[in-house]
Amino acid sequence: MVPLLLVLLLVLILFGAGFAVKILWWVAIAVLILWLIGFVARPKGSSGRWYRW
């Protein structure tokens, strides 16, 4: 019974980690698209940076 519970726990952890990694990939893609849009659509008269850091 204990090995079965350990296997089920391992499957649950791996499924949760895979789901979190998939969400992080989508977030990374969204940030990359926003960065590219900001890079292309930056103002012409500025110093070249479109962000305010």
PDB file of C-alpha atoms in Angstrom, residues 8-52:
ATOM      1  CA  LEU A   8       0.607   8.365  -6.747  1.00  0.00           C
ATOM      2  CA  LEU A   9       2.274  11.187  -4.822  1.00  0.00           C
ATOM      3  CA  LEU A  10       5.138  11.273  -7.326  1.00  0.00           C
ATOM      4  CA  VAL A  11       2.697  11.424 -10.258  1.00  0.00           C
ATOM      5  CA  LEU A  12       0.784  14.250  -8.582  1.00  0.00           C
ATOM      6  CA  ILE A  13       3.981  16.241  -7.960  1.00  0.00           C
ATOM      7  CA  LEU A  14       5.219  15.755 -11.524  1.00  0.00           C
ATOM      8  CA  PHE A  15       1.832  16.740 -12.978  1.00  0.00           C
ATOM      9  CA  GLY A  16       1.752  19.878 -10.804  1.00  0.00           C
ATOM     10  CA  ALA A  17       5.302  20.829 -11.769  1.00  0.00           C
ATOM     11  CA  GLY A  18       4.574  20.280 -15.451  1.00  0.00           C
ATOM     12  CA  PHE A  19       1.462  22.461 -15.254  1.00  0.00           C
ATOM     13  CA  ALA A  20       3.415  25.244 -13.475  1.00  0.00           C
ATOM     14  CA  VAL A  21       6.209  25.094 -16.051  1.00  0.00           C
ATOM     15  CA  LYS A  22       3.658  25.292 -18.878  1.00  0.00           C
ATOM     16  CA  ILE A  23       2.109  28.421 -17.332  1.00  0.00           C
ATOM     17  CA  LEU A  24       5.572  29.958 -16.891  1.00  0.00           C
ATOM     18  CA  TRP A  25       6.299  29.341 -20.587  1.00  0.00           C
ATOM     19  CA  TRP A  26       3.097  31.186 -21.578  1.00  0.00           C
ATOM     20  CA  VAL A  27       4.008  34.080 -19.256  1.00  0.00           C
ATOM     21  CA  ALA A  28       7.516  34.230 -20.756  1.00  0.00           C
ATOM     22  CA  ILE A  29       6.102  34.290 -24.290  1.00  0.00           C
ATOM     23  CA  ALA A  30       3.679  37.100 -23.385  1.00  0.00           C
ATOM     24  CA  VAL A  31       6.477  39.185 -21.834  1.00  0.00           C
ATOM     25  CA  LEU A  32       8.672  38.608 -24.897  1.00  0.00           C
ATOM     26  CA  ILE A  33       5.886  39.764 -27.227  1.00  0.00           C
ATOM     27  CA  LEU A  34       5.302  42.896 -25.137  1.00  0.00           C
ATOM     28  CA  TRP A  35       9.036  43.630 -25.108  1.00  0.00           C
ATOM     29  CA  LEU A  36       9.254  43.236 -28.893  1.00  0.00           C
ATOM     30  CA  ILE A  37       6.240  45.509 -29.423  1.00  0.00           C
ATOM     31  CA  GLY A  38       7.820  48.129 -27.173  1.00  0.00           C
ATOM     32  CA  PHE A  39      11.152  47.772 -28.964  1.00  0.00           C
ATOM     33  CA  VAL A  40       9.581  48.265 -32.399  1.00  0.00           C
ATOM     34  CA  ALA A  41       7.148  51.033 -31.348  1.00  0.00           C
ATOM     35  CA  ARG A  42       9.573  53.163 -29.350  1.00  0.00           C
ATOM     36  CA  PRO A  43       9.539  56.936 -29.819  1.00  0.00           C
ATOM     37  CA  LYS A  44      11.956  58.223 -32.443  1.00  0.00           C
ATOM     38  CA  GLY A  45      13.162  61.288 -30.552  1.00  0.00           C
ATOM     39  CA  SER A  46      14.090  59.594 -27.289  1.00  0.00           C
ATOM     40  CA  SER A  47      17.392  58.155 -26.120  1.00  0.00           C
ATOM     41  CA  GLY A  48      16.446  54.712 -27.390  1.00  0.00           C
ATOM     42  CA  ARG A  49      14.792  53.355 -24.241  1.00  0.00           C
ATOM     43  CA  TRP A  50      11.027  52.987 -24.187  1.00  0.00           C
ATOM     44  CA  TYR A  51      10.854  51.919 -20.548  1.00  0.00           C
ATOM     45  CA  ARG A  52      11.286  54.165 -17.471  1.00  0.00           C
TER      46      ARG A  52
END
